[in-house]
Amino acid sequence: PKRPDLGVYTMRVRNGGNPDLLPEETAVTYAGVIFQPKRIEGLMISADFWHYDQENLIGTLGANTMLRNEDTLDPGRIERGPSPGGGLVGEVIALNDTFGNFHRYATEGWDFEARYQTKLGDDTLAFSAVATKLGSAETQSLGFGPRELVTRYSYASWRVNATGQWRRGSLDVVGHLNWIGRQEGAPPFEGLPAGQSALAMFNISVG
């Protein structure tokens, strides 16, 4: 970017380890509640909140990112030749793209679970469901501001799995629901346009 007049040319890129790496760090916050009412035998409901904040994540940047953010890099990451004068910097000779503590990732959300089972005469009824609500998933790398990932790519805001069962003697009927919420930018599912994808699947088995 500092010498667009040079056009396209080749340079050396060094990859590999880095003895100056810092350890990755993760701060975790977790809290949950479980509700089992005595008046409704067989019922259990739980909710859990979680938050993860990871810093100093190890990775590489790539040549394009390094060149766009040269002024924020540590000395020695970009090696240039002599200046040709006229206030211009020299052309890039080599890039040091070894591993570094460049990245941060933070995410939080809720996990929910509900279970219920009861007998009605000769029948047994059971229901279970688990769901995850992704509140935020933010990534940040050197040279880029925070990016929110919820509803983008594989970061659906909701994921739900539910199962219902009815059993009498040797007869067993089970229904299962799998639902994944909106995912902008996700590959299109059949019959749904890319960028607005949601997926629900339901099946029943009898045995």
XYZ file of N, CA, C and O in Angstrom:
828
model
N 0.794 -1.220 0.000
C 0.000 0.000 0.000
C 0.831 1.278 0.000
O 0.387 2.299 -0.493
N 2.042 1.235 0.568
C 2.869 2.440 0.601
C 3.594 2.692 -0.714
O 4.105 3.783 -0.939
N 3.647 1.675 -1.599
C 4.304 1.841 -2.892
C 3.447 1.252 -3.998
O 3.828 0.275 -4.655
N 2.246 1.822 -4.228
C 1.386 1.275 -5.291
C 1.998 1.416 -6.673
O 1.569 0.750 -7.623
N 3.020 2.276 -6.791
C 3.652 2.488 -8.096
C 4.467 1.294 -8.550
O 4.801 1.179 -9.730
N 4.765 0.370 -7.611
C 5.627 -0.757 -7.965
C 4.878 -1.874 -8.684
O 5.502 -2.753 -9.284
N 3.560 -1.880 -8.574
C 2.803 -2.948 -9.211
C 3.008 -4.278 -8.513
O 3.224 -4.346 -7.300
N 2.988 -5.349 -9.272
C 3.105 -6.691 -8.716
C 4.554 -7.156 -8.746
O 5.222 -7.051 -9.783
N 5.051 -7.637 -7.620
C 6.389 -8.215 -7.567
C 6.436 -9.251 -6.446
O 5.530 -9.322 -5.614
N 7.458 -10.054 -6.447
C 7.568 -11.133 -5.457
C 8.424 -10.687 -4.275
O 9.247 -9.763 -4.382
N 8.196 -11.363 -3.130
C 8.969 -11.099 -1.917
C 9.074 -12.384 -1.115
O 8.275 -13.312 -1.304
N 10.031 -12.443 -0.205
C 10.178 -13.598 0.656
C 9.206 -13.483 1.828
O 8.966 -12.397 2.362
N 8.640 -14.627 2.232
C 7.750 -14.673 3.398
C 8.263 -15.756 4.339
O 8.409 -16.910 3.937
N 8.526 -15.360 5.561
C 9.015 -16.313 6.564
C 7.836 -16.769 7.423
O 7.079 -15.962 7.948
N 7.695 -18.077 7.574
C 6.665 -18.662 8.426
C 7.318 -19.528 9.498
O 8.480 -19.886 9.395
N 6.519 -19.874 10.525
C 7.041 -20.797 11.534
C 6.804 -20.303 12.944
O 5.950 -19.452 13.205
N 7.555 -20.858 13.885
C 7.379 -20.569 15.296
C 7.936 -19.225 15.710
O 8.581 -18.518 14.928
N 7.686 -18.887 16.982
C 8.125 -17.608 17.527
C 8.436 -17.805 19.011
O 7.533 -18.080 19.807
N 9.698 -17.682 19.418
C 10.059 -17.919 20.832
C 9.496 -16.865 21.782
O 9.538 -17.050 23.000
N 8.980 -15.742 21.253
C 8.476 -14.656 22.105
C 6.968 -14.722 22.315
O 6.369 -13.756 22.815
N 6.351 -15.832 21.956
C 4.908 -15.947 22.128
C 4.519 -15.894 23.608
O 5.211 -16.438 24.472
N 3.388 -15.247 23.872
C 2.808 -15.225 25.211
C 1.754 -16.316 25.317
O 1.174 -16.732 24.300
N 1.465 -16.794 26.513
C 0.406 -17.805 26.647
C -0.962 -17.207 26.326
O -1.240 -16.044 26.621
N -1.807 -18.010 25.708
C -3.189 -17.593 25.490
C -3.921 -17.545 26.829
O -3.657 -18.355 27.720
N -4.841 -16.609 26.965
C -5.555 -16.422 28.223
C -7.056 -16.469 27.973
O -7.548 -15.924 26.983
N -7.781 -17.107 28.898
C -9.240 -17.200 28.801
C -9.863 -16.892 30.155
O -9.492 -17.481 31.169
N -10.793 -15.949 30.159
C -11.579 -15.636 31.356
C -12.988 -16.183 31.149
O -13.617 -15.937 30.116
N -13.482 -16.936 32.132
C -14.769 -17.614 32.007
C -15.697 -17.164 33.120
O -15.310 -17.136 34.293
N -16.923 -16.825 32.747
C -17.982 -16.532 33.713
C -19.120 -17.513 33.455
O -19.538 -17.691 32.305
N -19.612 -18.145 34.513
C -20.626 -19.182 34.349
C -21.581 -19.138 35.534
O -21.156 -19.013 36.684
N -22.870 -19.220 35.258
C -23.879 -19.260 36.311
C -25.100 -19.998 35.791
O -25.443 -19.912 34.602
N -25.763 -20.733 36.680
C -26.925 -21.498 36.241
C -27.904 -21.760 37.357
O -27.571 -21.655 38.545
N -29.120 -22.100 36.967
C -30.172 -22.440 37.923
C -30.890 -23.693 37.424
O -30.976 -23.950 36.218
N -31.404 -24.490 38.363
C -32.193 -25.685 38.061
C -33.502 -25.593 38.833
O -33.506 -25.312 40.035
N -34.604 -25.857 38.142
C -35.933 -25.778 38.743
C -36.598 -27.151 38.646
O -36.798 -27.676 37.554
N -36.925 -27.755 39.788
C -37.598 -29.043 39.848
C -38.768 -28.932 40.837
O -38.600 -29.208 42.028
N -39.925 -28.532 40.369
C -41.059 -28.322 41.282
C -41.556 -29.635 41.879
O -41.713 -30.633 41.167
N -41.809 -29.626 43.170
C -42.297 -30.829 43.834
C -43.715 -31.185 43.388
O -44.102 -32.355 43.419
N -44.489 -30.185 43.010
C -45.870 -30.432 42.627
C -46.006 -31.062 41.239
O -47.065 -31.568 40.897
N -44.949 -30.998 40.444
C -44.983 -31.607 39.096
C -43.848 -32.617 39.032
O -42.727 -32.303 38.618
N -44.115 -33.811 39.434
C -43.084 -34.848 39.468
C -42.626 -35.176 38.057
O -43.428 -35.322 37.134
N -41.324 -35.292 37.897
C -40.753 -35.638 36.603
C -40.374 -34.454 35.744
O -39.849 -34.628 34.640
N -40.598 -33.230 36.239
C -40.268 -32.032 35.472
C -38.951 -31.441 35.962
O -38.730 -31.300 37.165
N -38.073 -31.065 35.015
C -36.822 -30.391 35.328
C -36.578 -29.321 34.270
O -36.664 -29.576 33.070
N -36.284 -28.100 34.722
C -35.967 -26.994 33.829
C -34.674 -26.350 34.319
O -34.517 -26.095 35.515
N -33.753 -26.088 33.412
C -32.491 -25.460 33.797
C -32.129 -24.357 32.806
O -32.517 -24.389 31.631
N -31.372 -23.389 33.289
C -30.862 -22.300 32.452
C -29.449 -21.973 32.914
O -29.182 -21.869 34.111
N -28.538 -21.842 31.976
C -27.136 -21.564 32.279
C -26.648 -20.413 31.410
O -26.856 -20.412 30.187
N -25.987 -19.459 32.026
C -25.352 -18.348 31.303
C -23.848 -18.579 31.265
O -23.251 -19.011 32.254
N -23.239 -18.281 30.117
C -21.792 -18.430 29.998
C -21.197 -17.263 29.209
O -21.840 -16.678 28.332
N -19.976 -16.938 29.562
C -19.238 -15.880 28.866
C -17.766 -16.277 28.830
O -17.166 -16.592 29.861
N -17.184 -16.274 27.628
C -15.770 -16.590 27.441
C -15.085 -15.389 26.788
O -15.598 -14.831 25.813
N -13.948 -15.018 27.316
C -13.157 -13.934 26.732
C -11.729 -14.438 26.582
O -11.022 -14.647 27.569
N -11.311 -14.655 25.345
C -9.996 -15.216 25.065
C -9.101 -14.134 24.461
O -9.480 -13.474 23.482
N -7.924 -13.970 25.034
C -6.973 -12.969 24.567
C -5.631 -13.619 24.241
O -5.347 -14.739 24.653
N -4.826 -12.881 23.500
C -3.496 -13.353 23.082
C -3.573 -14.648 22.277
O -2.666 -15.495 22.353
N -4.641 -14.810 21.515
C -4.765 -16.022 20.710
C -3.682 -16.042 19.637
O -3.394 -15.032 18.993
N -3.108 -17.210 19.457
C -1.963 -17.357 18.574
C -2.431 -17.617 17.144
O -3.340 -18.418 16.900
N -1.818 -16.931 16.218
C -2.128 -17.134 14.808
C -1.168 -16.334 13.953
O -0.182 -15.757 14.434
N -1.447 -16.302 12.667
C -0.674 -15.496 11.729
C -1.588 -14.449 11.109
O -2.808 -14.491 11.278
N -1.006 -13.511 10.372
C -1.784 -12.408 9.804
C -1.965 -12.522 8.299
O -2.996 -12.120 7.765
N -0.982 -13.026 7.616
C -1.042 -13.059 6.157
C -0.454 -11.790 5.562
O -0.446 -10.714 6.183
N 0.050 -11.906 4.348
C 0.775 -10.801 3.714
C -0.096 -9.563 3.534
O 0.340 -8.439 3.814
N -1.334 -9.728 3.072
C -2.182 -8.563 2.812
C -2.457 -7.766 4.080
O -2.387 -6.533 4.084
N -2.779 -8.474 5.172
C -3.047 -7.789 6.434
C -1.807 -7.066 6.939
O -1.876 -5.933 7.428
N -0.661 -7.697 6.817
C 0.572 -7.075 7.289
C 0.878 -5.796 6.516
O 1.227 -4.768 7.105
N 0.726 -5.824 5.221
C 1.048 -4.654 4.414
C 0.058 -3.519 4.642
O 0.435 -2.349 4.626
N -1.219 -3.847 4.894
C -2.214 -2.805 5.141
C -2.046 -2.165 6.515
O -2.543 -1.063 6.746
N -1.386 -2.867 7.437
C -1.261 -2.383 8.817
C 0.191 -2.304 9.255
O 0.518 -2.539 10.414
N 1.055 -1.933 8.340
C 2.494 -1.943 8.609
C 2.864 -1.088 9.819
O 3.728 -1.464 10.626
N 2.208 0.059 9.978
C 2.603 0.975 11.047
C 2.238 0.464 12.438
O 2.736 1.003 13.441
N 1.369 -0.546 12.540
C 0.979 -1.089 13.845
C 1.772 -2.343 14.210
O 1.618 -2.856 15.318
N 2.600 -2.837 13.300
C 3.348 -4.066 13.547
C 4.620 -3.805 14.331
O 5.158 -2.693 14.349
N 5.097 -4.862 14.996
C 6.371 -4.774 15.689
C 7.500 -4.591 14.678
O 7.428 -5.091 13.545
N 8.561 -3.873 15.057
C 9.710 -3.724 14.153
C 10.264 -5.084 13.739
O 10.331 -6.007 14.532
N 10.647 -5.186 12.517
C 11.207 -6.429 12.018
C 10.208 -7.323 11.319
O 10.607 -8.330 10.716
N 8.910 -6.995 11.403
C 7.918 -7.818 10.710
C 7.966 -7.597 9.198
O 7.677 -8.499 8.420
N 8.305 -6.391 8.781
C 8.413 -6.079 7.361
C 9.796 -5.506 7.092
O 10.207 -4.518 7.708
N 10.509 -6.136 6.180
C 11.850 -5.687 5.814
C 11.789 -5.005 4.446
O 11.308 -5.576 3.469
N 12.267 -3.765 4.421
C 12.254 -3.002 3.176
C 13.682 -2.699 2.712
O 14.624 -2.626 3.519
N 13.803 -2.493 1.423
C 15.077 -2.093 0.849
C 15.308 -0.608 1.042
O 14.503 0.100 1.661
N 16.401 -0.102 0.499
C 16.716 1.323 0.668
C 15.696 2.210 -0.039
O 15.100 1.830 -1.039
N 15.505 3.397 0.507
C 14.586 4.356 -0.088
C 15.152 4.885 -1.403
O 16.352 5.200 -1.485
N 14.306 5.010 -2.418
C 14.786 5.586 -3.681
C 14.837 7.109 -3.642
O 15.201 7.748 -4.636
N 14.470 7.693 -2.499
C 14.457 9.142 -2.388
C 13.081 9.705 -2.689
O 12.122 8.979 -2.989
N 12.983 10.977 -2.604
C 11.712 11.629 -2.894
C 10.644 11.339 -1.856
O 9.448 11.441 -2.166
N 11.054 10.981 -0.641
C 10.091 10.690 0.420
C 9.440 9.329 0.322
O 8.517 9.026 1.084
N 9.894 8.491 -0.600
C 9.323 7.156 -0.768
C 10.073 6.139 0.090
O 11.277 6.263 0.320
N 9.351 5.132 0.550
C 9.980 4.026 1.267
C 10.476 3.011 0.260
O 10.022 2.966 -0.894
N 11.405 2.178 0.703
C 11.916 1.148 -0.184
C 10.909 0.032 -0.407
O 9.937 -0.113 0.343
N 11.132 -0.745 -1.428
C 10.223 -1.857 -1.693
C 10.397 -2.944 -0.649
O 11.442 -3.066 -0.014
N 9.329 -3.721 -0.454
C 9.359 -4.806 0.520
C 10.256 -5.931 0.013
O 10.072 -6.420 -1.110
N 11.192 -6.340 0.860
C 12.079 -7.442 0.515
C 11.582 -8.746 1.124
O 11.601 -9.799 0.479
N 11.106 -8.665 2.394
C 10.699 -9.891 3.087
C 9.637 -9.551 4.135
O 9.611 -8.449 4.692
N 8.776 -10.518 4.398
C 7.767 -10.425 5.453
C 8.041 -11.510 6.484
O 8.305 -12.660 6.130
N 7.960 -11.152 7.745
C 8.110 -12.115 8.839
C 6.705 -12.452 9.353
O 6.184 -11.795 10.250
N 6.094 -13.464 8.777
C 4.721 -13.850 9.144
C 4.737 -15.068 10.061
O 3.979 -16.022 9.883
N 5.625 -15.055 11.044
C 5.640 -16.131 12.034
C 4.476 -15.930 13.009
O 3.826 -14.887 13.039
N 4.216 -16.939 13.832
C 3.096 -16.886 14.761
C 3.260 -15.731 15.747
O 4.362 -15.385 16.169
N 2.115 -15.143 16.116
C 2.105 -14.072 17.099
C 0.802 -14.080 17.878
O -0.156 -14.788 17.519
N 0.752 -13.291 18.953
C -0.471 -13.161 19.763
C -1.316 -12.029 19.181
O -1.379 -10.923 19.716
N -1.987 -12.327 18.088
C -2.649 -11.283 17.322
C -4.156 -11.194 17.553
O -4.774 -10.201 17.185
N -4.786 -12.220 18.113
C -6.236 -12.325 18.016
C -6.916 -12.351 19.392
O -6.324 -12.739 20.404
N -8.193 -11.957 19.378
C -9.051 -11.999 20.562
C -10.415 -12.514 20.129
O -10.905 -12.198 19.048
N -11.044 -13.306 21.015
C -12.381 -13.839 20.727
C -13.191 -13.834 22.015
O -12.723 -14.286 23.064
N -14.401 -13.297 21.943
C -15.280 -13.254 23.111
C -16.673 -13.700 22.685
O -17.169 -13.313 21.624
N -17.300 -14.516 23.520
C -18.636 -14.988 23.197
C -19.420 -15.203 24.482
O -18.843 -15.476 25.542
N -20.745 -15.053 24.377
C -21.595 -15.316 25.525
C -22.965 -15.761 25.050
O -23.369 -15.497 23.909
N -23.670 -16.455 25.932
C -24.993 -16.932 25.568
C -25.637 -17.705 26.702
O -25.147 -17.708 27.842
N -26.725 -18.378 26.364
C -27.515 -19.133 27.339
C -27.747 -20.547 26.827
O -27.961 -20.763 25.634
N -27.689 -21.508 27.737
C -28.112 -22.883 27.464
C -29.369 -23.174 28.284
O -29.410 -22.878 29.485
N -30.360 -23.756 27.636
C -31.609 -24.109 28.302
C -31.871 -25.608 28.127
O -31.554 -26.188 27.088
N -32.481 -26.201 29.145
C -32.876 -27.607 29.053
C -34.180 -27.804 29.816
O -34.395 -27.210 30.876
N -35.047 -28.633 29.238
C -36.302 -28.994 29.905
C -36.556 -30.473 29.675
O -36.368 -30.990 28.571
N -36.976 -31.180 30.735
C -37.307 -32.606 30.644
C -38.562 -32.878 31.464
O -38.737 -32.326 32.546
N -39.391 -33.755 30.908
C -40.609 -34.128 31.630
C -41.008 -35.548 31.231
O -40.976 -35.914 30.061
N -41.388 -36.343 32.228
C -41.860 -37.707 31.977
C -42.955 -38.030 32.970
O -42.864 -37.711 34.155
N -44.004 -38.669 32.466
C -45.121 -39.031 33.325
C -45.817 -40.264 32.774
O -45.650 -40.612 31.596
N -46.597 -40.926 33.619
C -47.375 -42.088 33.206
C -48.855 -41.739 33.304
O -49.312 -41.141 34.280
N -49.589 -42.105 32.248
C -51.030 -41.931 32.195
C -51.642 -43.303 31.917
O -51.755 -43.734 30.771
N -51.988 -43.998 32.962
C -52.491 -45.359 32.790
C -51.403 -46.259 32.246
O -50.321 -46.402 32.836
N -51.682 -46.884 31.092
C -50.699 -47.760 30.458
C -49.711 -46.998 29.578
O -48.815 -47.603 28.979
N -49.890 -45.698 29.472
C -49.051 -44.892 28.579
C -47.951 -44.191 29.358
O -48.134 -43.763 30.500
N -46.799 -44.059 28.698
C -45.701 -43.260 29.225
C -45.423 -42.130 28.246
O -45.219 -42.365 27.047
N -45.443 -40.916 28.739
C -45.161 -39.739 27.926
C -43.878 -39.095 28.408
O -43.658 -38.938 29.616
N -43.027 -38.721 27.462
C -41.752 -38.091 27.811
C -41.449 -36.982 26.816
O -41.771 -37.085 25.630
N -40.822 -35.938 27.322
C -40.449 -34.807 26.474
C -39.112 -34.263 26.973
O -38.867 -34.176 28.174
N -38.249 -33.909 26.040
C -36.981 -33.275 26.397
C -36.613 -32.260 25.320
O -36.923 -32.444 24.134
N -35.971 -31.193 25.739
C -35.546 -30.159 24.791
C -34.301 -29.469 25.331
O -34.177 -29.232 26.539
N -33.387 -29.172 24.433
C -32.212 -28.372 24.768
C -32.117 -27.255 23.738
O -32.435 -27.443 22.554
N -31.703 -26.085 24.186
C -31.602 -24.934 23.294
C -30.409 -24.078 23.707
O -30.068 -23.992 24.885
N -29.792 -23.459 22.724
C -28.706 -22.522 22.967
C -29.025 -21.201 22.300
O -29.362 -21.164 21.108
N -28.974 -20.135 23.076
C -29.149 -18.772 22.551
C -27.792 -18.090 22.569
O -27.224 -17.835 23.626
N -27.247 -17.836 21.386
C -25.955 -17.179 21.274
C -26.179 -15.675 21.289
O -26.746 -15.107 20.359
N -25.755 -15.029 22.384
C -25.988 -13.597 22.522
C -25.008 -12.761 21.733
O -25.379 -11.785 21.096
N -23.735 -13.151 21.754
C -22.715 -12.429 20.994
C -21.538 -13.344 20.739
O -21.274 -14.274 21.501
N -20.855 -13.089 19.647
C -19.624 -13.804 19.309
C -18.762 -12.819 18.544
O -18.948 -12.601 17.353
N -17.823 -12.216 19.247
C -17.052 -11.109 18.692
C -15.602 -11.510 18.509
O -14.985 -12.074 19.410
N -15.075 -11.232 17.338
C -13.675 -11.529 17.067
C -12.945 -10.243 16.721
O -13.524 -9.312 16.151
N -11.674 -10.173 17.092
C -10.871 -8.989 16.812
C -9.446 -9.424 16.541
O -8.872 -10.225 17.276
N -8.894 -8.905 15.460
C -7.513 -9.202 15.102
C -6.768 -7.898 14.880
O -7.376 -6.841 14.672
N -5.456 -7.967 14.895
C -4.638 -6.794 14.669
C -5.024 -6.148 13.347
O -5.072 -6.809 12.310
N -5.315 -4.861 13.396
C -5.663 -4.145 12.180
C -7.134 -4.139 11.852
O -7.558 -3.459 10.934
N -7.937 -4.893 12.594
C -9.372 -4.937 12.348
C -10.108 -4.642 13.646
O -9.747 -5.147 14.708
N -11.153 -3.834 13.574
C -11.990 -3.601 14.728
C -12.817 -4.832 15.051
O -12.842 -5.800 14.283
N -13.519 -4.810 16.179
C -14.359 -5.960 16.551
C -15.396 -6.264 15.478
O -15.998 -5.363 14.898
N -15.591 -7.541 15.204
C -16.609 -7.979 14.247
C -17.582 -8.900 14.970
O -17.181 -9.858 15.617
N -18.867 -8.601 14.853
C -19.902 -9.429 15.464
C -20.285 -10.546 14.501
O -20.570 -10.295 13.329
N -20.281 -11.791 15.000
C -20.493 -12.952 14.136
C -21.882 -13.569 14.267
O -22.238 -14.438 13.470
N -22.664 -13.175 15.273
C -23.974 -13.809 15.467
C -24.837 -13.590 14.239
O -24.924 -12.486 13.705
N -25.496 -14.640 13.810
C -26.322 -14.765 12.591
C -25.476 -14.783 11.323
O -26.023 -14.828 10.224
N -24.160 -14.788 11.437
C -23.330 -14.861 10.242
C -22.600 -16.207 10.197
O -22.123 -16.708 11.200
N -22.539 -16.766 8.985
C -21.851 -18.027 8.758
C -22.452 -19.123 9.647
O -23.644 -19.348 9.623
N -21.668 -19.779 10.478
C -22.213 -20.882 11.285
C -22.650 -20.418 12.669
O -22.961 -21.234 13.522
N -22.695 -19.109 12.899
C -23.047 -18.582 14.210
C -24.536 -18.244 14.262
O -24.920 -17.074 14.266
N -25.375 -19.264 14.285
C -26.818 -19.045 14.387
C -27.165 -18.524 15.774
O -26.555 -18.905 16.768
N -28.167 -17.632 15.833
C -28.540 -17.065 17.130
C -29.254 -18.091 18.011
O -29.179 -18.016 19.234
N -29.948 -19.057 17.403
C -30.649 -20.094 18.168
C -30.379 -21.463 17.561
O -30.327 -21.614 16.338
N -30.234 -22.442 18.437
C -30.202 -23.857 18.051
C -31.062 -24.619 19.047
O -30.867 -24.491 20.259
N -32.001 -25.411 18.530
C -32.953 -26.112 19.386
C -33.057 -27.568 18.936
O -33.172 -27.863 17.740
N -33.017 -28.474 19.907
C -33.288 -29.891 19.672
C -34.356 -30.338 20.670
O -34.202 -30.116 21.875
N -35.411 -30.952 20.167
C -36.508 -31.389 21.039
C -36.955 -32.790 20.631
O -36.967 -33.135 19.453
N -37.312 -33.584 21.642
C -37.767 -34.955 21.406
C -39.011 -35.221 22.247
O -39.044 -34.892 23.438
N -40.032 -35.809 21.618
C -41.225 -36.241 22.326
C -41.427 -37.741 22.128
O -41.157 -38.270 21.045
N -41.879 -38.431 23.175
C -42.008 -39.886 23.099
C -43.311 -40.338 23.770
O -43.682 -39.854 24.836
N -44.007 -41.270 23.069
C -45.184 -41.933 23.635
C -44.956 -43.434 23.560
O -44.584 -43.967 22.521
N -45.133 -44.121 24.695
C -44.861 -45.555 24.730
C -46.010 -46.267 25.436
O -46.488 -45.857 26.495
N -46.467 -47.364 24.809
C -47.465 -48.259 25.398
C -47.066 -49.686 25.066
O -47.107 -50.107 23.911
N -46.663 -50.414 26.090
C -46.221 -51.790 25.859
C -45.025 -51.816 24.934
O -44.011 -51.154 25.162
N -45.140 -52.578 23.841
C -44.045 -52.685 22.880
C -44.109 -51.611 21.799
O -43.222 -51.536 20.944
N -45.151 -50.776 21.817
C -45.289 -49.718 20.822
C -44.603 -48.449 21.311
O -44.851 -47.974 22.424
N -43.740 -47.892 20.472
C -42.948 -46.720 20.847
C -42.957 -45.729 19.689
O -42.538 -46.051 18.579
N -43.455 -44.523 19.925
C -43.505 -43.474 18.905
C -42.654 -42.299 19.380
O -42.856 -41.786 20.483
N -41.710 -41.902 18.543
C -40.777 -40.834 18.905
C -40.770 -39.779 17.803
O -40.689 -40.093 16.615
N -40.874 -38.528 18.207
C -40.749 -37.420 17.272
C -39.560 -36.552 17.661
O -39.299 -36.331 18.847
N -38.821 -36.082 16.660
C -37.615 -35.295 16.938
C -37.616 -34.044 16.077
O -37.880 -34.100 14.875
N -37.314 -32.895 16.701
C -37.236 -31.609 16.003
C -35.840 -31.035 16.163
O -35.300 -30.989 17.275
N -35.261 -30.595 15.060
C -33.972 -29.902 15.069
C -34.150 -28.586 14.327
O -34.502 -28.583 13.151
N -33.918 -27.472 15.026
C -34.118 -26.160 14.416
C -32.879 -25.303 14.599
O -32.329 -25.203 15.697
N -32.433 -24.699 13.506
C -31.275 -23.802 13.520
C -31.740 -22.456 12.996
O -32.338 -22.361 11.925
N -31.460 -21.400 13.748
C -31.958 -20.076 13.405
C -31.227 -19.437 12.241
O -30.356 -20.015 11.598
N -31.571 -18.192 12.000
C -31.086 -17.428 10.860
C -29.564 -17.365 10.844
O -28.916 -17.160 11.863
N -28.999 -17.532 9.643
C -27.555 -17.451 9.461
C -27.267 -16.639 8.206
O -27.276 -17.178 7.107
N -27.035 -15.357 8.326
C -26.703 -14.539 7.174
C -25.336 -14.931 6.643
O -24.392 -15.123 7.394
N -25.230 -15.037 5.328
C -23.961 -15.401 4.723
C -23.692 -16.883 4.728
O -22.677 -17.330 4.233
N -24.608 -17.686 5.276
C -24.419 -19.138 5.293
C -24.740 -19.714 3.921
O -25.498 -19.139 3.147
N -24.165 -20.857 3.588
C -24.547 -21.509 2.341
C -26.040 -21.803 2.341
O -26.606 -22.150 3.372
N -26.723 -21.638 1.197
C -28.179 -21.817 1.180
C -28.583 -23.262 1.408
O -27.968 -24.188 0.885
N -29.605 -23.466 2.244
C -30.227 -24.768 2.347
C -31.212 -24.920 1.194
O -31.610 -23.948 0.562
N -31.618 -26.133 0.937
C -32.523 -26.390 -0.172
C -33.822 -25.602 0.011
O -34.485 -25.691 1.039
N -34.141 -24.807 -0.995
C -35.389 -24.046 -0.961
C -35.287 -22.731 -0.224
O -36.256 -21.976 -0.151
N -34.128 -22.409 0.343
C -33.953 -21.158 1.081
C -32.801 -20.372 0.473
O -31.771 -20.941 0.120
N -32.954 -19.054 0.302
C -31.891 -18.266 -0.325
C -30.706 -18.092 0.595
O -30.833 -18.076 1.817
N -29.534 -17.941 -0.008
C -28.343 -17.658 0.785
C -28.513 -16.320 1.484
O -29.104 -15.391 0.953
N -27.980 -16.209 2.689
C -28.064 -14.966 3.427
C -29.264 -14.883 4.333
O -29.353 -14.010 5.177
N -30.241 -15.788 4.191
C -31.420 -15.763 5.036
C -31.767 -17.179 5.489
O -32.925 -17.519 5.667
N -30.760 -17.995 5.648
C -31.000 -19.412 5.853
C -31.390 -19.746 7.287
O -30.804 -19.255 8.241
N -32.404 -20.561 7.407
C -32.778 -21.184 8.669
C -33.170 -22.608 8.333
O -33.565 -22.900 7.207
N -33.053 -23.492 9.257
C -33.292 -24.898 8.963
C -34.101 -25.536 10.085
O -33.764 -25.397 11.257
N -35.167 -26.224 9.707
C -35.961 -26.988 10.656
C -36.178 -28.381 10.088
O -36.565 -28.537 8.922
N -35.912 -29.398 10.882
C -36.115 -30.781 10.463
C -36.951 -31.490 11.518
O -36.704 -31.337 12.723
N -37.921 -32.276 11.068
C -38.788 -33.011 11.984
C -38.971 -34.417 11.444
O -39.186 -34.617 10.253
N -38.825 -35.397 12.314
C -39.047 -36.776 11.869
C -39.732 -37.550 12.988
O -39.607 -37.233 14.177
N -40.488 -38.581 12.583
C -41.194 -39.460 13.495
C -40.785 -40.894 13.223
O -40.723 -41.320 12.070
N -40.505 -41.638 14.259
C -40.185 -43.064 14.125
C -41.121 -43.875 15.003
O -41.491 -43.447 16.108
N -41.509 -45.029 14.494
C -42.411 -45.917 15.218
C -41.738 -47.266 15.358
O -41.236 -47.840 14.371
N -41.696 -47.792 16.595
C -41.033 -49.072 16.782
C -41.768 -49.928 17.811
O -42.682 -49.491 18.460
